[in-house]
Short mmCIF file of C-alpha atoms and ligand atoms in Angstrom, two decimals:
data_model
loop_
_atom_site.label_atom_id
_atom_site.label_comp_id
_atom_site.label_asym_id
_atom_site.label_seq_id
_atom_site.Cartn_x
_atom_site.Cartn_y
_atom_site.Cartn_z
CA UNK A 1173 -0.04 0.17 -0.16
CA UNK A 1174 2.67 2.48 1.00
CA UNK A 1175 4.68 1.38 -2.19
CA UNK A 1176 1.72 2.51 -4.14
CA UNK A 1177 1.38 5.69 -2.44
CA UNK A 1178 5.05 6.49 -3.01
CA UNK A 1179 4.68 5.70 -6.26
CA UNK A 1180 1.93 8.03 -6.95
CA UNK A 1181 3.74 10.77 -5.25
CA UNK A 1182 6.93 10.35 -7.45
CA UNK A 1183 4.62 10.52 -10.30
CA UNK A 1184 3.23 13.88 -9.25
CA UNK A 1185 6.45 15.27 -8.40
CA UNK A 1186 7.83 14.39 -11.83
CA UNK A 1187 4.88 15.55 -13.76
CA UNK A 1188 4.99 18.92 -12.07
CA UNK A 1189 8.68 19.28 -12.38
CA UNK A 1190 7.99 18.36 -16.36
CA UNK A 1191 5.54 20.77 -16.40
CA UNK A 1192 7.40 23.43 -14.75
CA UNK A 1193 10.47 22.59 -17.15
CA UNK A 1194 8.52 22.48 -20.34
CA UNK A 1195 5.44 24.06 -19.75
CA UNK A 1196 6.34 27.46 -21.29
CA UNK A 1197 7.82 25.55 -24.34
CA UNK A 1198 4.67 23.09 -24.70
CA UNK A 1199 2.36 26.31 -24.87
CA UNK A 1200 3.90 28.13 -27.58
CA UNK A 1201 4.65 24.89 -29.55
CA UNK A 1202 0.81 24.20 -29.50
CA UNK A 1203 0.17 27.63 -30.19
CA UNK A 1204 2.12 27.61 -33.22
CA UNK A 1205 0.63 24.19 -34.38
CA UNK A 1206 -2.65 25.68 -34.14
CA UNK A 1207 -1.79 28.37 -36.82
CA UNK A 1208 -0.10 25.92 -38.98
CA UNK A 1209 3.03 27.64 -38.64
CA UNK A 1210 6.60 25.90 -38.98
CA UNK A 1211 7.19 23.47 -36.11
CA UNK A 1212 8.44 25.55 -32.94
CA UNK A 1213 10.69 23.25 -31.12
CA UNK A 1214 11.94 23.51 -27.55
CA UNK A 1215 14.21 20.57 -27.43
CA UNK A 1216 15.67 18.51 -30.00
CA UNK A 1217 13.47 15.68 -31.01
CA UNK A 1218 14.72 12.71 -32.65
CA UNK A 1219 14.71 13.03 -36.46
CA UNK A 1220 14.32 16.86 -36.38
CA UNK A 1221 17.17 18.88 -38.22
CA UNK A 1222 20.04 19.50 -35.82
CA UNK A 1223 20.64 23.07 -34.98
CA UNK A 1224 23.26 24.79 -37.38
CA UNK A 1225 26.50 25.71 -35.65
CA UNK A 1226 28.65 27.27 -38.32
CA UNK A 1227 27.98 30.94 -38.73
CA UNK A 1228 29.62 33.98 -39.91
CA UNK A 1229 27.93 36.96 -38.71
CA UNK A 1230 29.10 40.35 -40.29
CA UNK A 1231 29.12 42.73 -37.36
CA UNK A 1232 28.40 46.14 -39.08
CA UNK A 1233 28.58 49.43 -36.93
CA UNK A 1234 25.93 50.94 -35.20
CA UNK A 1235 23.29 48.43 -36.38
CA UNK A 1236 22.30 46.53 -32.94
CA UNK A 1237 24.89 44.11 -33.87
CA UNK A 1238 26.39 43.97 -30.49
CA UNK A 1239 23.21 42.59 -29.29
CA UNK A 1240 23.58 39.98 -31.98
CA UNK A 1241 27.06 39.36 -31.11
CA UNK A 1242 26.09 38.67 -27.48
CA UNK A 1243 23.50 36.33 -28.70
CA UNK A 1244 25.89 34.33 -30.76
CA UNK A 1245 28.55 34.26 -27.84
CA UNK A 1246 26.00 32.75 -25.49
CA UNK A 1247 24.88 30.33 -28.03
CA UNK A 1248 28.63 29.25 -28.45
CA UNK A 1249 29.08 28.82 -25.01
CA UNK A 1250 26.09 26.86 -24.51
CA UNK A 1251 26.83 24.55 -27.22
CA UNK A 1252 30.64 23.99 -26.61
CA UNK A 1253 31.59 25.84 -29.89
CA UNK A 1254 34.63 27.42 -30.83
CA UNK A 1255 34.40 31.31 -31.60
CA UNK A 1256 37.15 32.87 -33.71
CA UNK A 1257 38.67 35.75 -31.73
CA UNK A 1258 41.16 38.28 -32.72
CA UNK A 1259 44.89 38.28 -31.56
CA UNK A 1260 45.78 40.55 -28.81
CA UNK A 1261 47.38 43.16 -31.33
CA UNK A 1262 44.17 43.65 -32.86
CA UNK A 1263 42.09 44.57 -29.95
CA UNK A 1264 38.56 43.28 -29.73
CA UNK A 1265 38.01 43.63 -33.33
CA UNK A 1266 39.92 41.85 -36.32
CA UNK A 1267 42.27 44.95 -36.94
CA UNK A 1268 39.14 46.56 -38.38
CA UNK A 1269 39.53 48.96 -40.98
CA UNK A 1270 42.13 46.57 -42.34
CA UNK A 1271 40.68 43.92 -44.53
CA UNK A 1272 40.12 40.46 -42.60
CA UNK A 1273 42.79 38.07 -42.96
CA UNK A 1274 43.14 34.76 -41.04
CA UNK A 1275 46.38 36.24 -39.49
CA UNK A 1276 44.16 38.22 -37.21
CA UNK A 1277 42.57 35.09 -35.64
CA UNK A 1278 43.94 33.67 -32.36
CA UNK A 1279 45.43 30.42 -32.90
CA UNK A 1280 43.82 29.07 -29.60
CA UNK A 1281 40.51 29.72 -31.25
CA UNK A 1282 40.96 27.46 -34.25
CA UNK A 1283 39.21 25.65 -35.76
CA UNK A 1284 36.19 28.12 -35.36
CA UNK A 1285 32.44 27.41 -35.70
CA UNK A 1286 31.29 31.05 -35.22
CA UNK A 1287 33.08 34.24 -36.21
CA UNK A 1288 31.29 37.82 -35.10
CA UNK A 1289 33.88 40.40 -34.02
CA UNK A 1290 34.11 43.59 -35.80
CA UNK A 1291 35.93 43.03 -39.16
CA UNK A 1292 36.11 44.18 -42.80
CA UNK A 1293 34.64 41.53 -44.96
CA UNK A 1294 36.87 39.31 -46.95
CA UNK A 1295 34.85 36.27 -48.42
CA UNK A 1296 38.00 34.29 -49.77
CA UNK A 1297 39.73 34.43 -46.33
CA UNK A 1298 36.73 33.49 -44.46
CA UNK A 1299 35.95 30.74 -46.72
CA UNK A 1300 39.41 29.27 -46.14
CA UNK A 1301 38.89 29.66 -42.41
CA UNK A 1302 35.50 28.57 -41.58
CA UNK A 1303 34.01 24.94 -42.01
CA UNK A 1304 32.44 24.49 -45.80
CA UNK A 1305 28.84 24.51 -44.46
CA UNK A 1306 28.93 28.05 -42.75
CA UNK A 1307 26.03 30.35 -43.24
CA UNK A 1308 26.52 33.73 -43.75
CA UNK A 1309 24.47 36.47 -41.89
CA UNK A 1310 24.87 40.45 -41.49
CA UNK A 1311 22.49 43.41 -40.40
CA UNK A 1312 21.85 46.56 -41.94
CA UNK A 1313 20.09 49.78 -40.61
CA UNK A 1314 18.15 52.54 -42.11
CA UNK A 1315 20.80 54.74 -43.35
CA UNK A 1316 19.63 58.22 -42.19
CA UNK A 1317 18.96 57.22 -38.56
CA UNK A 1318 22.44 55.14 -38.95
CA UNK A 1319 24.31 58.03 -40.12
CA UNK A 1320 22.88 60.15 -37.19
CA UNK A 1321 24.19 57.61 -34.90
CA UNK A 1322 27.47 57.38 -36.46
CA UNK A 1323 27.91 61.29 -36.51
CA UNK A 1324 27.23 61.32 -32.89
CA UNK A 1325 29.32 58.28 -31.66
CA UNK A 1326 32.26 58.96 -33.64
CA UNK A 1327 32.27 62.72 -33.42
CA UNK A 1328 35.82 62.86 -31.46
CA UNK A 1329 37.50 60.14 -33.50
CA UNK A 1330 36.62 60.64 -36.98
CA UNK A 1331 38.56 63.68 -38.44
CA UNK A 1332 35.93 64.18 -41.22
CA UNK A 1333 33.34 65.04 -38.39
CA UNK A 1334 35.62 66.77 -36.05
CA UNK A 1335 36.33 69.40 -38.54
CA UNK A 1336 32.81 70.30 -38.85
CA UNK A 1337 31.95 73.71 -36.84
CA UNK A 1338 29.61 73.32 -33.82
CA UNK A 1339 29.49 69.47 -34.35
CA UNK A 1340 26.69 70.16 -36.73
CA UNK A 1341 25.24 67.46 -39.03
CA UNK A 1342 23.37 69.93 -40.96
CA UNK A 1343 26.60 71.90 -41.77
CA UNK A 1344 28.32 68.59 -42.83
CA UNK A 1345 25.66 67.56 -45.14
CA UNK A 1346 25.46 71.07 -46.67
CA UNK A 1347 29.21 70.53 -47.87
CA UNK A 1348 30.61 67.15 -47.20
CA UNK A 1349 33.46 67.42 -49.32
CA UNK A 1350 34.63 70.25 -47.27
CA UNK A 1351 35.12 68.12 -44.45
CA UNK A 1352 35.49 64.46 -45.68
CA UNK A 1353 38.95 63.12 -46.91
CA UNK A 1354 38.33 59.45 -48.45
CA UNK A 1355 41.63 58.13 -47.65
CA UNK A 1356 41.87 59.66 -43.99
CA UNK A 1357 42.17 57.28 -40.92
CA UNK A 1358 38.51 56.63 -39.94
CA UNK A 1359 36.96 57.88 -43.06
CA UNK A 1360 34.90 54.82 -43.17
CA UNK A 1361 32.68 56.19 -40.40
CA UNK A 1362 31.57 59.29 -42.49
CA UNK A 1363 30.45 57.41 -45.81
CA UNK A 1364 28.87 54.32 -46.82
CA UNK A 1365 29.78 52.53 -43.69
CA UNK A 1366 28.14 49.41 -44.31
CA UNK A 1367 29.47 49.22 -47.78
CA UNK A 1368 32.99 49.67 -46.33
CA UNK A 1369 31.97 46.84 -43.58
CA UNK A 1370 31.12 44.55 -46.38
CA UNK A 1371 34.37 44.95 -48.13
CA UNK A 1372 32.89 47.38 -50.80
CA UNK A 1373 34.17 50.62 -52.15
CA UNK A 1374 32.65 53.34 -50.12
CA UNK A 1375 33.92 56.05 -52.67
CA UNK A 1376 32.25 54.80 -55.79
CA UNK A 1377 30.40 57.83 -57.19
CA UNK A 1378 26.54 57.40 -57.03
CA UNK A 1379 26.43 57.57 -61.03
CA UNK A 1380 28.25 54.13 -61.13
CA UNK A 1381 25.12 52.22 -61.13
CA UNK A 1382 26.79 49.17 -62.51
CA UNK A 1383 28.96 48.97 -59.58
CA UNK A 1384 26.20 49.47 -57.15
CA UNK A 1385 24.09 46.77 -58.64
CA UNK A 1386 26.84 44.40 -58.88
CA UNK A 1387 27.79 44.84 -55.31
CA UNK A 1388 24.19 44.34 -54.12
CA UNK A 1389 24.00 40.99 -56.10
CA UNK A 1390 27.13 39.71 -54.61
CA UNK A 1391 26.22 40.76 -51.18
CA UNK A 1392 22.90 38.87 -51.89
CA UNK A 1393 24.94 35.90 -53.01
CA UNK A 1394 27.06 35.52 -50.36
CA UNK A 1395 24.72 36.08 -47.28
CA UNK A 1396 21.79 33.64 -46.75
CA UNK A 1397 20.01 36.42 -44.49
CA UNK A 1398 20.54 40.13 -44.10
CA UNK A 1399 18.79 41.09 -40.87
CA UNK A 1400 17.29 44.57 -40.56
CA UNK A 1401 17.84 46.57 -37.38
CA UNK A 1402 14.33 48.40 -37.54
CA UNK A 1403 12.76 44.84 -37.74
CA UNK A 1404 15.32 43.17 -35.23
CA UNK A 1405 12.72 40.52 -33.84
CA UNK A 1406 11.22 39.75 -37.23
CA UNK A 1407 14.97 39.10 -38.46
CA UNK A 1408 15.57 36.95 -35.54
CA UNK A 1409 12.53 35.03 -36.30
CA UNK A 1410 14.05 34.31 -39.84
CA UNK A 1411 17.46 33.41 -38.17
CA UNK A 1412 15.80 30.90 -35.96
CA UNK A 1413 14.27 29.11 -38.99
CA UNK A 1414 17.34 29.31 -41.10
CA UNK A 1415 19.62 27.96 -38.51
CA UNK A 1416 16.95 25.44 -37.03
CA UNK A 1417 17.47 27.11 -33.60
CA UNK A 1418 15.07 27.58 -30.57
CA UNK A 1419 13.17 30.38 -29.46
CA UNK A 1420 15.64 30.09 -26.26
CA UNK A 1421 18.36 30.63 -28.62
CA UNK A 1422 17.45 34.07 -29.73
CA UNK A 1423 16.56 35.74 -26.29
CA UNK A 1424 18.36 38.94 -25.92
CA UNK A 1425 18.76 42.17 -24.06
CA UNK A 1426 19.42 45.42 -26.11
CA UNK A 1427 23.13 46.43 -25.74
CA UNK A 1428 25.24 49.39 -26.52
CA UNK A 1429 22.54 51.84 -26.80
CA UNK A 1430 22.88 55.62 -26.51
CA UNK A 1431 20.86 57.55 -23.80
CA UNK A 1432 17.68 59.47 -25.12
CA UNK A 1433 19.48 62.93 -24.54
CA UNK A 1434 22.47 62.11 -26.78
CA UNK A 1435 19.95 61.39 -30.00
CA UNK A 1436 18.65 64.10 -32.09
CA UNK A 1437 15.79 64.11 -34.45
CA UNK A 1438 16.43 64.77 -37.95
CA UNK A 1439 15.18 68.07 -39.48
CA UNK A 1440 13.03 67.75 -42.64
CA UNK A 1441 15.20 67.37 -45.68
CA UNK A 1442 18.09 65.66 -43.74
CA UNK A 1443 17.44 62.31 -44.43
CA UNK A 1444 17.14 62.76 -48.15
CA UNK A 1445 20.69 64.23 -47.93
CA UNK A 1446 21.97 61.49 -46.13
CA UNK A 1447 20.76 58.79 -48.30
CA UNK A 1448 22.22 60.91 -51.44
CA UNK A 1449 25.81 61.13 -49.43
CA UNK A 1450 25.37 57.30 -48.63
CA UNK A 1451 23.83 56.08 -51.97
CA UNK A 1452 25.58 52.80 -51.79
CA UNK A 1453 24.40 52.03 -48.25
CA UNK A 1454 20.77 53.47 -49.37
CA UNK A 1455 20.63 51.05 -52.13
CA UNK A 1456 21.75 48.10 -49.98
CA UNK A 1457 19.11 48.89 -47.44
CA UNK A 1458 16.33 49.20 -49.73
CA UNK A 1459 17.04 45.94 -51.36
CA UNK A 1460 17.48 44.04 -48.31
CA UNK A 1461 14.50 45.43 -46.54
CA UNK A 1462 12.54 44.47 -49.59
CA UNK A 1463 14.02 41.10 -49.45
CA UNK A 1464 13.35 40.66 -45.60
CA UNK A 1465 9.60 41.35 -46.06
CA UNK A 1466 9.43 38.91 -48.91
CA UNK A 1467 11.04 36.30 -46.66
CA UNK A 1468 8.68 37.35 -43.66
CA UNK A 1469 5.62 37.18 -46.00
CA UNK A 1470 6.80 33.64 -47.40
CA UNK A 1471 6.79 32.40 -43.59
CA UNK A 1472 3.18 33.73 -43.18
CA UNK A 1473 2.73 37.09 -41.42
CA UNK A 1474 0.52 35.49 -38.56
CA UNK A 1475 2.99 33.20 -37.75
CA UNK A 1476 5.75 35.78 -37.76
CA UNK A 1477 3.81 37.88 -35.49
CA UNK A 1478 3.11 35.14 -33.03
CA UNK A 1479 6.55 34.06 -32.90
CA UNK A 1480 7.65 37.79 -32.39
CA UNK A 1481 5.03 37.74 -29.68
CA UNK A 1482 6.30 34.81 -28.20
CA UNK A 1483 9.96 35.97 -28.26
CA UNK A 1484 8.90 39.14 -26.17
CA UNK A 1485 7.06 37.24 -23.49
CA UNK A 1486 9.85 34.65 -23.19
CA UNK A 1487 12.21 37.72 -23.00
CA UNK A 1488 10.25 39.25 -20.15
CA UNK A 1489 10.21 35.94 -18.45
CA UNK A 1490 14.06 35.72 -18.78
CA UNK A 1491 14.25 39.52 -17.28
CA UNK A 1492 12.12 38.66 -14.35
CA UNK A 1493 13.86 35.67 -13.29
CA UNK A 1494 17.28 37.32 -13.96
CA UNK A 1495 16.55 40.52 -12.20
CA UNK A 1496 13.50 40.36 -10.10
CA UNK A 1497 10.70 42.68 -10.41
CA UNK A 1498 10.86 44.12 -14.00
CA UNK A 1499 13.89 45.14 -15.80
CA UNK A 1500 17.56 45.37 -15.03
CA UNK A 1501 18.97 48.68 -14.10
CA UNK A 1502 19.57 50.80 -16.89
CA UNK A 1503 22.57 53.14 -16.15
CA UNK A 1504 24.75 55.46 -17.99
CA UNK A 1505 28.11 54.18 -18.72
CA UNK A 1506 29.80 56.23 -16.30
CA UNK A 1507 27.53 55.32 -13.32
CA UNK A 1508 28.22 51.52 -13.69
CA UNK A 1509 30.36 50.48 -10.79
CA UNK A 1510 31.10 46.83 -11.94
CA UNK A 1511 34.03 47.22 -14.65
CA UNK A 1512 32.94 44.01 -16.05
CA UNK A 1513 29.59 45.63 -17.16
CA UNK A 1514 30.65 49.01 -17.97
CA UNK A 1515 30.49 49.69 -21.84
CA UNK A 1516 33.16 51.42 -23.86
CA UNK A 1517 32.42 54.94 -24.48
CA UNK A 1518 33.54 57.15 -27.40
CA UNK A 1519 33.97 60.07 -25.20
CA UNK A 1520 32.52 63.63 -25.87
CA UNK A 1521 28.67 64.11 -25.67
CA UNK A 1522 27.90 60.66 -26.34
CA UNK A 1523 26.34 58.79 -23.29
CA UNK A 1524 25.80 54.94 -23.86
CA UNK A 1525 23.79 53.06 -21.56
CA UNK A 1526 24.58 49.72 -19.81
CA UNK A 1527 23.11 47.71 -17.25
CA UNK A 1528 24.14 47.27 -13.47
CA UNK A 1529 22.92 44.29 -11.79
CA UNK A 1530 20.32 44.87 -8.69
CA UNK A 1531 21.98 44.94 -5.21
CA UNK A 1532 20.03 41.82 -4.22
CA UNK A 1533 21.10 39.87 -7.32
CA UNK A 1534 22.56 36.87 -5.95
CA UNK A 1535 19.79 36.20 -3.57
CA UNK A 1536 17.76 32.96 -4.66
CA UNK A 1537 19.41 32.57 -7.84
CA UNK A 1538 21.73 29.75 -8.55
CA UNK A 1539 25.21 30.55 -9.71
CA UNK A 1540 24.60 29.05 -13.14
CA UNK A 1541 21.52 31.27 -13.59
CA UNK A 1542 23.54 34.33 -12.22
CA UNK A 1543 26.27 33.54 -14.88
CA UNK A 1544 23.80 33.42 -17.68
CA UNK A 1545 22.17 36.61 -16.38
CA UNK A 1546 25.41 38.35 -16.15
CA UNK A 1547 26.34 37.38 -19.93
CA UNK A 1548 23.25 38.66 -21.21
CA UNK A 1549 24.33 42.24 -20.17
CA UNK A 1550 27.99 41.86 -20.65
CA UNK A 1551 29.39 44.32 -23.04
CA UNK A 1552 31.35 43.14 -26.11
CA UNK A 1553 35.02 44.18 -24.98
CA UNK A 1554 34.68 42.31 -21.70
CA UNK A 1555 32.74 39.18 -23.23
CA UNK A 1556 35.51 38.79 -25.81
CA UNK A 1557 38.10 38.88 -23.18
CA UNK A 1558 36.16 36.18 -21.11
CA UNK A 1559 35.53 34.13 -24.17
CA UNK A 1560 39.39 34.16 -25.07
CA UNK A 1561 40.28 33.26 -21.72
CA UNK A 1562 38.10 30.01 -21.49
CA UNK A 1563 38.90 29.01 -25.09
CA UNK A 1564 42.61 29.30 -24.37
CA UNK A 1565 42.10 26.95 -21.41
CA UNK A 1566 40.25 24.55 -23.18
CA UNK A 1567 43.02 24.63 -26.16
CA UNK A 1568 45.66 24.03 -23.56
CA UNK A 1569 43.89 21.09 -21.76
CA UNK A 1570 43.39 19.60 -25.30
CA UNK A 1571 46.36 20.28 -27.15
CA UNK A 1572 49.32 21.22 -24.80
CA UNK A 1573 49.75 17.62 -23.37
CA UNK A 1574 50.24 16.08 -26.63
CA UNK A 1575 53.20 16.07 -28.72
CA UNK A 1576 52.71 17.68 -31.89
CA UNK A 1577 52.67 14.69 -33.78
CA UNK A 1578 49.45 13.32 -31.90
CA UNK A 1579 47.78 16.88 -32.20
CA UNK A 1580 44.14 16.73 -33.52
CA UNK A 1581 43.47 16.13 -37.28
CA UNK A 1582 41.45 19.32 -37.44
CA UNK A 1583 44.30 21.28 -35.75
CA UNK A 1584 46.61 19.81 -38.16
CA UNK A 1585 44.38 20.73 -41.07
CA UNK A 1586 44.29 24.18 -39.87
CA UNK A 1587 48.01 24.56 -39.26
CA UNK A 1588 48.51 23.38 -43.14
CA UNK A 1589 45.65 25.51 -44.64
CA UNK A 1590 46.52 28.57 -42.81
CA UNK A 1591 49.23 30.68 -44.15
CA UNK A 1592 52.78 30.23 -42.60
CA UNK A 1593 52.90 33.92 -40.57
CA UNK A 1594 49.93 33.25 -38.68
CA UNK A 1595 51.77 30.17 -36.96
CA UNK A 1596 54.86 32.59 -36.11
CA UNK A 1597 52.82 35.74 -35.23
CA UNK A 1598 53.59 35.41 -31.64
CA UNK A 1599 57.17 35.56 -32.00
CA UNK A 1600 56.84 38.91 -33.97
CA UNK A 1601 56.97 42.13 -32.38
CA UNK A 1602 53.32 43.39 -31.87
CA UNK A 1603 52.36 46.05 -34.15
CA UNK A 1604 52.00 49.74 -32.87
CA UNK A 1605 48.30 49.09 -32.70
CA UNK A 1606 48.51 47.05 -29.62
CA UNK A 1607 48.38 49.69 -27.15
CA UNK A 1608 45.02 50.56 -28.49
CA UNK A 1609 43.65 47.10 -27.68
CA UNK A 1610 41.19 48.67 -25.33
CA UNK A 1611 39.57 51.07 -27.72
CA UNK A 1612 36.41 50.93 -29.98
CA UNK A 1613 38.79 49.28 -32.38
CA UNK A 1614 37.97 51.86 -34.60
CA UNK A 1615 39.20 54.77 -32.90
CA UNK A 1616 42.80 54.33 -32.67
CA UNK A 1617 43.68 50.75 -33.56
CA UNK A 1618 42.77 51.06 -37.32
CA UNK A 1619 46.07 52.12 -38.73
CA UNK A 1620 48.95 50.10 -38.82
CA UNK A 1621 52.36 50.11 -40.22
CA UNK A 1622 52.36 47.08 -42.31
CA UNK A 1623 50.88 47.02 -45.74
CA UNK A 1624 47.25 45.29 -45.74
CA UNK A 1625 47.36 45.15 -49.64
CA UNK A 1626 49.96 42.25 -49.01
CA UNK A 1627 47.87 40.14 -47.04
CA UNK A 1628 44.67 40.35 -49.08
CA UNK A 1629 45.86 38.22 -52.17
CA UNK A 1630 43.16 35.92 -53.41
CA UNK A 1631 40.16 37.57 -52.54
CA UNK A 1632 37.48 38.64 -54.97
CA UNK A 1633 38.03 41.58 -57.01
CA UNK A 1634 34.42 42.82 -56.73
CA UNK A 1635 34.22 43.28 -53.03
CA UNK A 1636 37.65 44.65 -52.85
CA UNK A 1637 37.84 48.44 -53.05
CA UNK A 1638 40.77 50.40 -54.11
CA UNK A 1639 40.68 52.82 -51.00
CA UNK A 1640 41.51 50.07 -48.71
CA UNK A 1641 45.07 50.12 -50.28
CA UNK A 1642 45.61 53.65 -49.06
CA UNK A 1643 44.50 53.08 -45.55
CA UNK A 1644 47.65 52.17 -43.96
CA UNK A 1645 50.26 54.59 -45.03
C1 LIG B 1156 29.92 20.83 -23.08
O1 LIG B 1156 31.25 20.55 -22.54
C2 LIG B 1156 30.82 19.98 -21.04
C3 LIG B 1156 32.20 19.76 -20.13
O2 LIG B 1156 33.10 19.30 -21.16
C4 LIG B 1156 29.84 19.06 -20.94
O3 LIG B 1156 29.32 18.71 -19.82
C5 LIG B 1156 28.51 19.31 -21.60
O4 LIG B 1156 27.69 18.44 -21.78
C6 LIG B 1156 28.67 19.85 -22.94
N1 LIG B 1156 27.78 20.48 -23.57
C7 LIG B 1156 27.18 20.36 -24.90
C8 LIG B 1156 25.96 20.85 -25.36
O5 LIG B 1156 27.99 19.41 -25.58
C1 LIG B 1157 33.10 19.88 -46.86
O1 LIG B 1157 34.25 19.37 -46.31
C2 LIG B 1157 34.21 17.99 -46.08
C3 LIG B 1157 35.56 17.45 -45.42
O2 LIG B 1157 36.39 18.64 -44.92
C4 LIG B 1157 33.85 17.10 -47.34
O3 LIG B 1157 33.75 15.95 -47.22
C5 LIG B 1157 32.59 17.65 -48.06
O4 LIG B 1157 32.49 17.11 -49.24
C6 LIG B 1157 32.59 19.18 -48.06
N1 LIG B 1157 31.31 19.60 -48.57
C7 LIG B 1157 31.11 20.53 -49.71
C8 LIG B 1157 29.64 20.80 -50.05
O5 LIG B 1157 32.19 21.12 -50.13
C1 LIG B 1158 28.28 78.03 -35.29
O1 LIG B 1158 27.68 78.59 -33.98
C2 LIG B 1158 27.89 80.02 -33.88
C3 LIG B 1158 27.40 80.32 -32.77
O2 LIG B 1158 26.27 79.84 -32.49
C4 LIG B 1158 27.20 80.66 -35.47
O3 LIG B 1158 27.50 81.83 -35.18
C5 LIG B 1158 27.77 79.78 -36.74
O4 LIG B 1158 27.16 80.53 -37.75
C6 LIG B 1158 27.56 78.29 -36.66
N1 LIG B 1158 28.42 77.95 -37.74
C7 LIG B 1158 27.70 77.06 -38.67
C8 LIG B 1158 28.57 76.51 -39.80
O5 LIG B 1158 26.70 76.52 -38.43
C1 LIG B 1159 10.80 48.05 -45.30
O1 LIG B 1159 9.93 47.53 -46.30
C2 LIG B 1159 8.69 47.48 -45.72
C3 LIG B 1159 7.82 46.86 -46.67
O2 LIG B 1159 8.14 47.00 -48.17
C4 LIG B 1159 8.16 48.85 -45.80
O3 LIG B 1159 6.94 48.77 -45.43
C5 LIG B 1159 8.87 49.97 -44.94
O4 LIG B 1159 8.52 50.92 -44.69
C6 LIG B 1159 10.42 49.66 -45.10
N1 LIG B 1159 11.35 50.34 -44.06
C7 LIG B 1159 12.03 51.42 -44.20
C8 LIG B 1159 12.65 51.73 -42.93
O5 LIG B 1159 12.37 51.77 -45.24
C1 LIG B 1160 15.31 42.66 -4.96
O1 LIG B 1160 14.91 43.88 -4.34
C2 LIG B 1160 13.79 44.54 -4.68
C3 LIG B 1160 13.31 45.60 -3.88
O2 LIG B 1160 14.56 46.04 -2.97
C4 LIG B 1160 12.62 43.65 -4.74
O3 LIG B 1160 11.42 44.39 -5.44
C5 LIG B 1160 12.95 42.60 -5.89
O4 LIG B 1160 11.97 41.76 -6.14
C6 LIG B 1160 14.25 41.82 -5.24
N1 LIG B 1160 14.80 40.79 -6.24
C7 LIG B 1160 15.09 39.63 -5.73
C8 LIG B 1160 15.37 38.63 -7.22
O5 LIG B 1160 14.94 39.24 -4.52
#
């Protein structure tokens, strides 16, 4: 008799814990099912497509890409994946402004599954570095709000902006050529930044329609998904379907935002001027915004709306469980006491907001959950450092105790596949940029004494602008 009782209790307890564990997932799985939407899954079921692991996310500037990077870092950690990270001399970006090469990748982060730190895109080098089933993703933002953001964020770093009297965006746009020098350091923040990040020629005249068309077509060919910052959640839904990921894999908290007071609204007529000045970016944006909406309607407007709603609900639940009653504490960077959580600020009038943990954060939360919550709000510079440390430890554990002869076949393959100088870079003196490792990359780390043109052989001519060769003089 007592055995039966215990049995019933055990059954009841496991049912309750199962419901607590899976309840949320079941409810949205069922909701989606009722709409006839593609299956939403919470846990891998046998026979279902496995999650796709190998991803290049080209991180563009001022486009919500830090939020995406954080999401990818967390996915990588949960799935024991390797994230290719920059060597120390490159800072936390792949020596950005110089065109990407595999020399910029830290050897302890090879062979990679994911790469997402800032870089100037170079398809040929990435194809050599990454597994051959890698999916390419990037993100764009509407050019006029993006340019306003760049103008205020890089006001003190980019000479083209610094020259403008009164820091006036209107004055810059009235006569851009008076302030803009195409070959100057950091000039990529002042014109067609998206095109530049994608490896294109930011200074092609707007009249060269052939170039613009070919460039858009090439980006379309290489990237399976071009997300749009204005429709971030909708873009994430497409991402989730493309990569066969769960709803849990796309939860995020917005990172690297400015305070409201450092944003300004654009006067009438300004957006048109910005689009004309950044005509290549405008063309890219229009093309990929249209293509995003085609993909969304192919998935079904109702299904997308439902999934976005479920995503936001799941996000709220996560926030509540991490930070208690409501949201984490939004603070301007200067006020954040915890160094690990303080975002990098470009100085001047720009105020970037970050998050501070509630004082009673550790109460009633397991250390594992705390770690997740902390990572959710960790800015990119700190997270990159944390990942490099943990991956280096893992690398040493796996490879250092073996003799070179016995090293992992994948590692050997990488050694032979990569250029020789990657393997010896640690014995070389660090480039001058090393001291700027803390910066936004951008700012001070972008110039270097070596010639990037010498390292960019083998890339497609279409995505390679002439201007890059004059960057490092
Ligand atoms: C990741 O690695 C840890 C430790 O090696 C292991 O316990 C865990 O199950 C792994 N997780 C996955 C998803 O492979
Ligand atoms: C990808 O690489 C693997 C081994 O490295 C090879 O067997 C496979 O055929 C390649 N696939 C494609 C599509 O090239
Ligand atoms: C800058 O500000 C001063 C004083 O407010 C004004 O006289 C001047 O015309 C402004 N210059 C430009 C280029 O807007
Ligand atoms: C993006 O495309 C959609 C659908 O065509 C359109 O409604 C929307 O206004 C576009 N967004 C922007 C910011 O241009
Ligand atoms: C933390 O304290 C605040 C009030 O001081 C309270 O509202 C909140 O629920 C607490 N959070 C946790 C997780 O205990």
